[in-house]
Coordinates of C-alpha atoms in Angstrom, one line a residue:
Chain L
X1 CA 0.0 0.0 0.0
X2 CA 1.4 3.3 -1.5
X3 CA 1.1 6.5 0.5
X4 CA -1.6 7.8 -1.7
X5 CA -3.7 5.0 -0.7
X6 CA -2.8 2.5 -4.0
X7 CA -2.4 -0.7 -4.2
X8 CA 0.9 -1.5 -6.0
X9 CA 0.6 -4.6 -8.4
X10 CA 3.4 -6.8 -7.8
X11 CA 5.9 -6.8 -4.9
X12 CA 8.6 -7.5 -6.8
X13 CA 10.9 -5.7 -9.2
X14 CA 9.7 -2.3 -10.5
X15 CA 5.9 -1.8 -10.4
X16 CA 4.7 -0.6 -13.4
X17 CA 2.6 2.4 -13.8
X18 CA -1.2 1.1 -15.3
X19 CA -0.9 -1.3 -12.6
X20 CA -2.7 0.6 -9.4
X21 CA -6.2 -0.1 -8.4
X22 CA -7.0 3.5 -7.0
X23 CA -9.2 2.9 -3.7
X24 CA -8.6 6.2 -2.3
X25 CA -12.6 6.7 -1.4
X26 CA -11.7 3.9 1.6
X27 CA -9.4 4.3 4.5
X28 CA -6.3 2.3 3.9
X29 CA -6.5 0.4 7.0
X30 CA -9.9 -0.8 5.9
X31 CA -8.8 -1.7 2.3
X32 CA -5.9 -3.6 4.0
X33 CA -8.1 -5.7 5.9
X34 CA -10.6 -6.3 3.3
X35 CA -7.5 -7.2 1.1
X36 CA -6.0 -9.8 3.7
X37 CA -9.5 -11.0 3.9
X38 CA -9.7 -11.8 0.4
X39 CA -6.3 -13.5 0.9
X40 CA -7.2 -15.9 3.5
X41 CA -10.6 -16.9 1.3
X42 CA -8.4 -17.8 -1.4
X43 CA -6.4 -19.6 0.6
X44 CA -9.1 -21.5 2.0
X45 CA -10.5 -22.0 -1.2
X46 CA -7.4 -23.3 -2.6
X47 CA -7.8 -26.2 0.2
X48 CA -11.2 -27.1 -1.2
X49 CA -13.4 -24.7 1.2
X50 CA -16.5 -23.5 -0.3
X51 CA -17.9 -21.3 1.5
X52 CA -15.0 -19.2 1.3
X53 CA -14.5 -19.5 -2.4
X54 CA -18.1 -18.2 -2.7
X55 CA -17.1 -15.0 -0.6
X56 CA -14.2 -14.1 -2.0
X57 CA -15.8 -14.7 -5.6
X58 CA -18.7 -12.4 -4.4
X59 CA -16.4 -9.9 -3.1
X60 CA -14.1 -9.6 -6.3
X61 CA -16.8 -8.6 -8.5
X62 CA -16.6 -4.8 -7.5
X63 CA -12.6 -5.0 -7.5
X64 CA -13.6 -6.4 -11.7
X65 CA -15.8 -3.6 -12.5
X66 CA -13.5 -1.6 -11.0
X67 CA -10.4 -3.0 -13.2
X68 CA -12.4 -3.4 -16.5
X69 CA -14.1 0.5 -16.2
X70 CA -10.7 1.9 -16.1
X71 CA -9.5 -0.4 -19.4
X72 CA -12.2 1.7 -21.0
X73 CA -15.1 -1.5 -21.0
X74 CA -18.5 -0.1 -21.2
X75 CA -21.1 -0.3 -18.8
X76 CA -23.4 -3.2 -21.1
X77 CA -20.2 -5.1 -21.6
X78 CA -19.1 -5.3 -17.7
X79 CA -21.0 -8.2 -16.6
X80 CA -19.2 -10.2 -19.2
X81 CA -16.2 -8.8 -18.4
X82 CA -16.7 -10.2 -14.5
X83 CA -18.4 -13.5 -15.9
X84 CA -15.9 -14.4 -18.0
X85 CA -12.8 -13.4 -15.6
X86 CA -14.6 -15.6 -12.0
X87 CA -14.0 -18.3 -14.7
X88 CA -10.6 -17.8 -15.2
X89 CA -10.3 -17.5 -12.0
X90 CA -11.8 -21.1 -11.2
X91 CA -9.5 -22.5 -13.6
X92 CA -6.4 -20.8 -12.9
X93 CA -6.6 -20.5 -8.7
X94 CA -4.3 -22.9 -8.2
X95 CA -1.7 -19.9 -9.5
X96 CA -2.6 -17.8 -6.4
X97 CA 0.1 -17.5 -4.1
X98 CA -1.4 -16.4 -0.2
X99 CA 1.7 -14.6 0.3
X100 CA 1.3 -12.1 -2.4
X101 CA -1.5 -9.5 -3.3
X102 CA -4.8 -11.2 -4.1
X103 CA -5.8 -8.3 -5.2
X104 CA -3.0 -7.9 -7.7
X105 CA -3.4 -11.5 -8.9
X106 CA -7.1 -10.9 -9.4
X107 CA -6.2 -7.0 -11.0
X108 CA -4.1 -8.7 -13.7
X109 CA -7.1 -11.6 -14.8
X110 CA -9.5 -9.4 -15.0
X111 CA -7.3 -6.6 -17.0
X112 CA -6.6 -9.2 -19.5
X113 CA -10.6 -10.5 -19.5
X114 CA -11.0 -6.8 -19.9
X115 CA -8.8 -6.1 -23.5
X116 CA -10.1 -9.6 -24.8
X117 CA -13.4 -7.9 -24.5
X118 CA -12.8 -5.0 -25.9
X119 CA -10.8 -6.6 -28.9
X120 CA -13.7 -9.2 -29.6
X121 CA -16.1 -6.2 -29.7
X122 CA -13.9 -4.1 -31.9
X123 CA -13.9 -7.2 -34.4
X124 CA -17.7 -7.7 -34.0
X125 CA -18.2 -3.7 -34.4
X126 CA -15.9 -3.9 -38.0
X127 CA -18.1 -6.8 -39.1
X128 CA -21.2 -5.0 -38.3
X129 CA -19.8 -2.0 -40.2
X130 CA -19.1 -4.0 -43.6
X131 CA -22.2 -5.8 -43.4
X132 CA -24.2 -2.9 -43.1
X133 CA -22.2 -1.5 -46.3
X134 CA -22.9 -5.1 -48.0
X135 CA -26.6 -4.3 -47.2
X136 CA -26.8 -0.5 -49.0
X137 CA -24.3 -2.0 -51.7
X138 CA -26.8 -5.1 -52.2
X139 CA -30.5 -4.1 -51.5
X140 CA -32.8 -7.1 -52.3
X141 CA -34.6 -6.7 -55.5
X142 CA -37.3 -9.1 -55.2
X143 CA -38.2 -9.5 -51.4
X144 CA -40.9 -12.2 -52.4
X145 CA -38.5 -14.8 -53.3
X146 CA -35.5 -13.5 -51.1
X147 CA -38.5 -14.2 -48.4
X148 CA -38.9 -17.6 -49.8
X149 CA -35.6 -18.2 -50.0
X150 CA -34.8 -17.2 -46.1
X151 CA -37.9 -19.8 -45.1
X152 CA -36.4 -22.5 -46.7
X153 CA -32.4 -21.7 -45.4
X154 CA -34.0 -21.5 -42.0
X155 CA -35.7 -24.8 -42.2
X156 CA -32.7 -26.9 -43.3
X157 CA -31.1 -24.9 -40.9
X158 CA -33.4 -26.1 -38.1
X159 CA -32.8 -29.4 -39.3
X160 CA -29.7 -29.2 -39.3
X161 CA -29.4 -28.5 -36.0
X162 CA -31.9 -31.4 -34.8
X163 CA -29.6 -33.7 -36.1
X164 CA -26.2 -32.5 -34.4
X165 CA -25.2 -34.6 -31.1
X166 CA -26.5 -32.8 -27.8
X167 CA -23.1 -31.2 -27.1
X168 CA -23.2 -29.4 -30.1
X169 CA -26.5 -28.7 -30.8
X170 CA -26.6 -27.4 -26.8
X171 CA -24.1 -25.3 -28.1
X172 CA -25.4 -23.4 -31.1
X173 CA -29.0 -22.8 -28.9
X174 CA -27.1 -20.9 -25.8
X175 CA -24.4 -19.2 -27.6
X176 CA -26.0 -19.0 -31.1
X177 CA -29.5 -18.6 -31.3
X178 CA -29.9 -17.1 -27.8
X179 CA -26.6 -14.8 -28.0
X180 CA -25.5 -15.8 -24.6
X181 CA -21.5 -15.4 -23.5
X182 CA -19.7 -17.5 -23.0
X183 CA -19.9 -17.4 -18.9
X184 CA -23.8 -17.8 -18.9
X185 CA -23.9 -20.5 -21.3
X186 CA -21.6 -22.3 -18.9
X187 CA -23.5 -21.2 -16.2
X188 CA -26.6 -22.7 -17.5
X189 CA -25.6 -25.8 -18.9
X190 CA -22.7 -26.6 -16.5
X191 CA -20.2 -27.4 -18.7
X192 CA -17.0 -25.5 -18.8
X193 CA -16.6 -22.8 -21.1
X194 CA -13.5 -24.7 -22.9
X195 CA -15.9 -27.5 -23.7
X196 CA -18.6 -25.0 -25.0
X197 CA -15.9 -23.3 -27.5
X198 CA -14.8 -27.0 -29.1
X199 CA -18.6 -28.0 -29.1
X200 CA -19.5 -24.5 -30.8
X201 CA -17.0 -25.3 -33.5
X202 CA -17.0 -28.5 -34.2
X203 CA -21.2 -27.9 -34.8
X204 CA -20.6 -24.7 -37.0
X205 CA -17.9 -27.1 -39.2
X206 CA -20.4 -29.7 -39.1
X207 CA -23.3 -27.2 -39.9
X208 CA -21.0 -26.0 -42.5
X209 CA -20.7 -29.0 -44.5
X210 CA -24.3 -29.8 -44.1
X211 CA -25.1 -26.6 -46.0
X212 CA -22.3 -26.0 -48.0
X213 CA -21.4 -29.3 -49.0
X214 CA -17.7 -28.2 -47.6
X215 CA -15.3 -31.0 -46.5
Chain X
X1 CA -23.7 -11.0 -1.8
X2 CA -23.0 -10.0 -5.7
X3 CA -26.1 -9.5 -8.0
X4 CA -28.5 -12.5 -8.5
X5 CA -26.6 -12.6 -12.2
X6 CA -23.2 -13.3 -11.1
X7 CA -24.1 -15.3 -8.0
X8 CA -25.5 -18.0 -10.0
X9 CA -21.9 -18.3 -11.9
X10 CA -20.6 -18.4 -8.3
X11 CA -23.2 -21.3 -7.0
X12 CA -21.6 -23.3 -9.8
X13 CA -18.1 -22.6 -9.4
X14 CA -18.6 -23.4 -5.8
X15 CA -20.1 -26.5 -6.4
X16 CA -17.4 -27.6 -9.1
X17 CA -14.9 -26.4 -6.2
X18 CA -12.0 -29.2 -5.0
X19 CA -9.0 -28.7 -3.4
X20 CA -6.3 -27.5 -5.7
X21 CA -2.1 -27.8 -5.5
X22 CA -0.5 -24.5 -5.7
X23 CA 2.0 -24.0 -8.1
X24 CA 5.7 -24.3 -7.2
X25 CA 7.8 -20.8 -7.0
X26 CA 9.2 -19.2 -10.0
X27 CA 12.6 -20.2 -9.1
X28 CA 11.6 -24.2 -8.4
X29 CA 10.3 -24.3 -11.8
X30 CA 12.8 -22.9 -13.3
X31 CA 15.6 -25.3 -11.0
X32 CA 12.9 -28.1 -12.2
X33 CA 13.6 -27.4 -16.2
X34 CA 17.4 -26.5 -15.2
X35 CA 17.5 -30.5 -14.1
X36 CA 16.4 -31.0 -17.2
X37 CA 19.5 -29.4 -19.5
X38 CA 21.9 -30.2 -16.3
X39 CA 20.4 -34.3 -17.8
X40 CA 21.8 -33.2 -21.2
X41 CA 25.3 -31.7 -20.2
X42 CA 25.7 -34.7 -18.4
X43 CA 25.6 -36.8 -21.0
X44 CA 27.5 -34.5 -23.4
X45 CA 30.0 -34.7 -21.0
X46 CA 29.9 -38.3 -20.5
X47 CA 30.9 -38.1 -24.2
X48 CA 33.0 -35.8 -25.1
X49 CA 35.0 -35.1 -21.7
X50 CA 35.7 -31.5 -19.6
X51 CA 39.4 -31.3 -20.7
X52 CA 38.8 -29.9 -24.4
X53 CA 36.2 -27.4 -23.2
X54 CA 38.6 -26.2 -20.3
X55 CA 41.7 -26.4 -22.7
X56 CA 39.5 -24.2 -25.3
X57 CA 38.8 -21.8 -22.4
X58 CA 42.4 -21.3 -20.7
X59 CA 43.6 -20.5 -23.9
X60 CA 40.9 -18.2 -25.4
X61 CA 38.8 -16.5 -22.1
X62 CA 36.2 -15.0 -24.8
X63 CA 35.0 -18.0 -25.2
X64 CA 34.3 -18.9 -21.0
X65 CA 32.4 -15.2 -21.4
X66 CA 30.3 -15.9 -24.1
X67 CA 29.4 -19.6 -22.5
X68 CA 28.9 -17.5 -18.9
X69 CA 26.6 -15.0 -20.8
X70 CA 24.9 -18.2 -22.8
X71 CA 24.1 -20.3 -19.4
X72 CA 23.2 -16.8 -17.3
X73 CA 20.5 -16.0 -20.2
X74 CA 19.1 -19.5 -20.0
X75 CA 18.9 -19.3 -16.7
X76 CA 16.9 -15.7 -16.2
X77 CA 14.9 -16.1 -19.5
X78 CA 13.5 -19.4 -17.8
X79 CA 12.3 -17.9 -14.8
X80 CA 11.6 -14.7 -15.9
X81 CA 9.3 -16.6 -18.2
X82 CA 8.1 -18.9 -14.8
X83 CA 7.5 -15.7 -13.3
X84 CA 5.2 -13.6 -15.8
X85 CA 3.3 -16.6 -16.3
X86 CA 1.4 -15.9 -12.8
X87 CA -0.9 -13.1 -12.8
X88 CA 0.3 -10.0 -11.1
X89 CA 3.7 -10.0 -11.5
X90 CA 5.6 -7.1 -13.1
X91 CA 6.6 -7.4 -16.9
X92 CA 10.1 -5.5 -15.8
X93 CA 10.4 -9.2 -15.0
X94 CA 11.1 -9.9 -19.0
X95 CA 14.1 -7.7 -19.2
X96 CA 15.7 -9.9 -16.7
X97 CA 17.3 -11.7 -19.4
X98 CA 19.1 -8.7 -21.0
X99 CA 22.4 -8.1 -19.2
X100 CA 23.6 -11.8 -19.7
X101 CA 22.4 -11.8 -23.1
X102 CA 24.3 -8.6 -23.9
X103 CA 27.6 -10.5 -22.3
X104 CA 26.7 -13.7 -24.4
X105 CA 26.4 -11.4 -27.5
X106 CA 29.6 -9.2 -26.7
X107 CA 31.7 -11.8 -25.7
X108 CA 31.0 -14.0 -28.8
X109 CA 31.6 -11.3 -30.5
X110 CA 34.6 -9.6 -29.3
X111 CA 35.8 -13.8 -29.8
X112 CA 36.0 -13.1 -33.7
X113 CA 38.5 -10.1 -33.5
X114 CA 40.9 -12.0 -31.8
X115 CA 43.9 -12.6 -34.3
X116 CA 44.8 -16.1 -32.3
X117 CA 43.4 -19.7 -32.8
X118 CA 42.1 -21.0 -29.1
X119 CA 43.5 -24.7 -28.5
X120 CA 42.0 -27.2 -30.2
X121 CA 39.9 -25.4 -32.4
X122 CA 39.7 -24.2 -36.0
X123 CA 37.3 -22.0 -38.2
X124 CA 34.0 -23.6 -39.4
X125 CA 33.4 -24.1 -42.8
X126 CA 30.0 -23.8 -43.8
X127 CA 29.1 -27.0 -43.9
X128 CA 30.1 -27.2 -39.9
X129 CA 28.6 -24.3 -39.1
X130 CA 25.5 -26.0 -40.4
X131 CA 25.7 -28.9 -37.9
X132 CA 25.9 -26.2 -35.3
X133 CA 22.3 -24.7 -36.4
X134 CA 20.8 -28.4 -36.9
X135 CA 22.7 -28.8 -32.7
X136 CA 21.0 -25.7 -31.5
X137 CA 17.5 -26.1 -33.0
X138 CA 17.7 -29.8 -32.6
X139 CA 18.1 -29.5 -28.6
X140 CA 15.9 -26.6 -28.4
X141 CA 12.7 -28.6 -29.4
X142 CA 12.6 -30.6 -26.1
X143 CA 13.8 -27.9 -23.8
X144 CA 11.0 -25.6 -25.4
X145 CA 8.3 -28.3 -25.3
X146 CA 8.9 -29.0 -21.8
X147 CA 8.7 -25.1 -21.1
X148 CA 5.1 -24.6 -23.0
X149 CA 3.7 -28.0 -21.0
X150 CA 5.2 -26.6 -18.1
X151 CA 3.8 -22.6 -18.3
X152 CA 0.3 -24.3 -19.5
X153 CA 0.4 -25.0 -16.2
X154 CA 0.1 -21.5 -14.9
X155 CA -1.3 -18.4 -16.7
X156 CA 0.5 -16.6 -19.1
X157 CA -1.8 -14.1 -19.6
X158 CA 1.1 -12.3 -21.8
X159 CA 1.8 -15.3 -24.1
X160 CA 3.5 -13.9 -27.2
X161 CA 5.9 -12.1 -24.2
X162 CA 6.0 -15.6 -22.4
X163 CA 7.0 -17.6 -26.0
X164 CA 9.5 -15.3 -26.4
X165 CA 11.8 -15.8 -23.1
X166 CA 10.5 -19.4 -23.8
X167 CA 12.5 -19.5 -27.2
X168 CA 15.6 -17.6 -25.5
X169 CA 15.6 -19.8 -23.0
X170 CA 16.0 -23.3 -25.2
X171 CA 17.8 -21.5 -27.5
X172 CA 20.7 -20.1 -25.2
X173 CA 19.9 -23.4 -22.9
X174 CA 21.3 -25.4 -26.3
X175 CA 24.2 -22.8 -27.0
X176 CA 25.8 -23.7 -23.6
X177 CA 25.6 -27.3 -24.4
X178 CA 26.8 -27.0 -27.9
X179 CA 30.0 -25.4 -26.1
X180 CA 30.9 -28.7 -24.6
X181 CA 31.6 -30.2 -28.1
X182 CA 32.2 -27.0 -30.1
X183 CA 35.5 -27.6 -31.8
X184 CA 35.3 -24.3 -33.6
X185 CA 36.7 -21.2 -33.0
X186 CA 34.7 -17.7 -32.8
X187 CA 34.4 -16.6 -36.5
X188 CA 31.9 -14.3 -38.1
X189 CA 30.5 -17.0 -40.0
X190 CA 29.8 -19.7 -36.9
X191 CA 28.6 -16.3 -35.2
X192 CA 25.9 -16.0 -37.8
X193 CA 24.9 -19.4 -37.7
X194 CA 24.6 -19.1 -34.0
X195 CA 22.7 -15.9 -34.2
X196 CA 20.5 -17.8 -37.1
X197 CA 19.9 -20.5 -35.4
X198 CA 18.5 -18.9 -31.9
X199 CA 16.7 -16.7 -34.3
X200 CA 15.1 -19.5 -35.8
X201 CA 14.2 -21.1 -32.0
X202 CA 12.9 -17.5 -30.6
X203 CA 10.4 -17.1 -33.6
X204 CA 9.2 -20.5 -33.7
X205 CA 8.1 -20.3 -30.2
X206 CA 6.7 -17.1 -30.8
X207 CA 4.5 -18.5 -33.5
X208 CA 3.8 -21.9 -32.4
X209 CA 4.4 -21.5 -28.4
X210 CA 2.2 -18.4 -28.2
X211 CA -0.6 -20.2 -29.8
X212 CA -0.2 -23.0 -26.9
X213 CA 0.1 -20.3 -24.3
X214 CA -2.8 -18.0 -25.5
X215 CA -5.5 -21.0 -24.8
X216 CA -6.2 -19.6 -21.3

């Protein structure tokens, strides 16, 4: 704890700048405590205790929003940010040594969670930017058949989907057809959000080659 | 108690909750993969013998330098690449490896301007230097493999940075055992190959090992 009431990042070697979490608005005693808190939770959870794991997972959310806000990660897109970095916490706690800064170790997953956000949104913001040039460059000439058309894609679509294995076709439903991240879809259906990703690809190659005809 | 949204993530990460090892320090890691090249020295040794090594050394000291330079890069690349790959520590951490490296480089190649033979030596031909390039990428592939399996194990949340003092690592790792039998004198030509060849290693890894490292 710095005199202007930061938290430094790393205890060792030099400390660099974008790493502080500012928590001036609390007295530093308290965010000490709070901090050492957190700690010992981990800790604990390390050693298989639950009801600490589900405190200090509770308690890290503000300490996310608080990491992914200053990244620059708008409001709508915080929750993902704080979904998708408790699961890389899950995965990776084991990494969490007790005698350093949990709130450091926490800082740095959800910092990265944070610019993995924002990059997948600044590729989904320049797809959404050519295909609405595709659409004023294209505009449908006869909407009846176009109509038509869509009906039909849809159904084999539909079908298509029926008849991949329940991994995969779980997959296309939560993170497809009902836009859910990646966190909620593992939330929902239990699985882990690795296993979601392979299923998710291996239907759309699948769905691919149903439609397509590609290998 | 975190909104009803997030606390149903955190009812099912508490219920997938079981104990968990904690990862070794930095420096245990990096003693681990050490045992590892310490393994293939060993048997170089067992091989080729300490005498033409030491004879090679008394007589040209450039050449202890650069080898002091090569095993004190391995060394700090390794665990400055141990130690980034848990979340929260410093990046100064990857410059670790630069003073050694700048020795290894210097020495080598302060090693070519010398107008004297060291003992026991003479100047690659190309076709020599090439056996070099095929020794230090050949030894690299292991000492790098077992570095990706063994950061996997942590969280490189800076893999590119991570791949890179991975690929330094094995490449200087394999320079130091590459002195043990290096009959050949410092020349501008075996300095290129050596150059090439870690060159080779550190982009490699960079390609191929940040991919490995970057599915966290």
């Amino acid at each position: 704890m710095t005199a202007d009431g930061s938290l430094v990042w790393d205890g060792g070697f030099a400390p660099p700048t974008d790493c502080r979490v500012s928590v001036s608005a609390e007295p530093a005693s308290a965010n000490e405590q709070a901090e050492r808190r957190r700690a010992a939770w981990m800790a604990a959870a390390q050693a298989g205790d639950r009801r600490a794991y589900e405190r200090v997972l509770a308690d890290s959310v503000a300490l996310v929003r608080a990491v992914a806000r200053r990244h620059g990660v708008g409001a709508d897109a915080l929750d993902d940010v704080v979904q998708e970095t408790l699961l890389t916490v899950h995965r990776v706690r084991h990494t969490y040594d007790p005698a350093r800064s949990y709130d450091a170790w926490l800082g740095a997953i959800a910092g990265r969670r944070a610019i993995d956000t924002l990059r997948s949104q600044g590729r989904r913001g320049r797809r959404e930017l050519h295909d609405e040039f595709a659409l004023d460059s294209h505009p449908d000439r006869d909407d009846a058949s176009d109509d038509a058309e869509r009906r039909q894609q849809a159904r084999r679509l539909r079908e298509a989907i029926a008849q991949l294995p329940p991994g995969q076709r779980e997959a296309v439903e939560q993170l497809g057809l009902r836009e859910q991240s990646l966190a909620e879809a593992a939330a929902q259906t239990g699985r882990n959000t690795g296993a979601l990703k392979v299923n998710l690809h291996r239907a759309l190659k699948a769905l691919r080659g149903r439609l397509n005809g590609d290998p | 108690m975190s909104e009803p949204r997030h606390q149903a993530l955190i009812d099912v990460l508490g219920a997938e909750l079981v104990p968990v090892r904690r990862l070794l320090p930095p420096w245990l890691r990096t003693a681990g993969w050490l045992a590892l090249v310490a393994a293939f020295a060993v048997l170089l040794f067992a091989h080729y013998g300490d005498a033409p090594m030491l004879r090679r050394w008394a007589g040209a000291p450039d050449l202890a330098w650069a080898a002091l330079g090569a095993v004190l890069t391995a060394v700090t690349a390794a665990w400055a690449a141990f130690t980034l790959a848990v979340p929260g520590r410093s990046r100064a951490w990857a410059w670790l490896p630069l003073p050694p490296a700048l020795l290894w480089i210097g020495a080598s190649g302060l090693g070519c301007l010398r107008t004297w033979l060291a003992p026991g030596t003479s100047i690659a031909t190309l076709h020599q230097s090439a056996d070099c390039l095929v020794f230090i990428i050949g030894f690299s592939i292991p000492l790098s493999a077992l570095l990706v399996w063994l950061l996997r194990r942590a969280c490189p949340l800076r893999p590119l940075l991570a791949a890179l003092l991975v690929g330094l690592a094995s490449a200087s790792a394999s320079a130091c055992l590459l002195e043990i039998c290096h009959a050949y004198d410092a020349a501008a030509t075996d300095l290129l190959t050596h150059a090439l060849a870690v060159g080779i290693v550190v982009a490699a890894n960079a390609v191929m090992g940040g991919r490995l490292l970057s599915r966290q």
